[in-house]
Amino acid sequence: MTHTPPRAAAAAYPATRLRRPRATAWSRAMYRETMLTPADLIWPLFVTDGTGVEDPIASLPGVSRWSVDGIAARAKEAVALDIPCLALFPNTQAGLRNATGSEALNPDNLMCRAIRAIRDACGDAIGVLTDVALDPYTSHGQDGLVDAAGYVLNDDTVDVLVGQSLNQAAAGADIIAPSDMMDGRIAAIRTALEGAGHANVQIMSYAAKYASAFYGPFRDAVGSRGLLKGDKRTYQMDPGNAEEALREVAMDLAEGADSVMVKPGLPYLDIVRRVKEAFAVPVFAYQVSGEYAMIEAAVAAGAGERDALVLETLLAFKRAGCSGVLTYHAAHAARLLGA
Ligand code: PBG
């Protein structure tokens, strides 16, 4: 997709009829430039306390929080569907949240227990990607430590994120995915992972993450929506900026990111394409909670058909240059793709 093909002088109509190859299904399949497979999908899952718990999320219809045993069951389901990777997010109980998000460092927190349960259930048949940021653990809902004025402190936060990353890696995480947007965290985390003997633990950086209105249902899912005062615009990117996304990506790659992510997804496919063309590295995108909810709302309103909307939107990520997509529709899409 990154090279420009030589342009033969196009024969004029009727020698050229672009509809000719579209006439039959076999021909359309033969001419199709981009393909979607279950290997393109990363499935985000929300972890909650208890045993045998499935807790539906109202603003994310069809998505639930699962207790650790349920997460292990979802992991087995994902393996059977040929989904290569899960992304984990905890709904930390209120009593364990505080100003510093210290539960993120607890080796027996929900995330670590879920990682170990997946490993017990599936061995290394599936990858486990873990989110690094403090918002599911802080009493104020911000991704980092805040000063008296509520400003999110960069360098102090990075120190905690390093500890959180090491905690997740020790529990068996395969891919550390910092979603916090602090400056310098990729280098700090990479150095710490190398020092702790985790040379093969990857980093997928949320490199170009925007301060978006599409994250609402996710904040319900991890229980931070009611806690968050204000917004995240002092650290997440301004939706008007594209050149800045290239600088973010360049820095994270220079600091040791194995792959980069653009987030949200569909409204930012131009960013995906520009990153892919500029750097030729693995780019992932997150079709976020508000995008999922929009599709489900369209289906509920009779404005579209779920299966077609899901497959078309996911294919668009591939066409734009993505190596894969984090999507709450992952299991459904994998089933449609006939794994
Ligand atoms: C927070 C985080 C967010 C998402 C992933 N990690 C929300 C936020 O930045 O407030 C959003 C994912 C989604 O909306 O599906 N570190």
XYZ file of C-alpha atoms and ligand atoms in Angstrom, residues 89 131 133 135 143 179 206 209 214-215 218-219 232 236 263 286 288-290 328, ligand 1:
36
model
C -8.954 -3.674 31.584
C -3.233 -1.503 29.543
C -2.413 3.896 32.853
C -7.375 5.673 35.531
C -4.487 8.453 34.078
C -2.444 4.367 27.106
C -0.869 4.146 22.349
C -4.276 8.884 21.364
C -15.832 8.440 22.021
C -14.527 6.966 25.310
C -15.319 2.545 28.405
C -15.249 4.858 31.411
C -7.779 14.676 29.653
C -4.231 13.325 25.213
C -7.014 5.800 18.839
C -8.559 0.917 18.574
C -13.201 2.398 20.801
C -16.257 1.978 22.983
C -18.182 4.930 21.524
C -15.349 -5.177 21.118
C -7.533 5.005 29.645
C -8.107 4.332 28.457
C -9.259 4.771 27.813
C -9.508 3.856 26.805
C -8.512 2.871 26.840
N -7.624 3.194 27.874
C -10.165 5.910 28.108
C -9.623 7.231 28.379
O -8.529 7.589 27.931
O -10.315 7.960 29.085
C -10.694 3.958 25.894
C -11.123 2.731 25.180
C -12.513 2.771 24.671
O -13.209 3.824 24.706
O -12.960 1.721 24.214
N -6.222 4.913 29.903
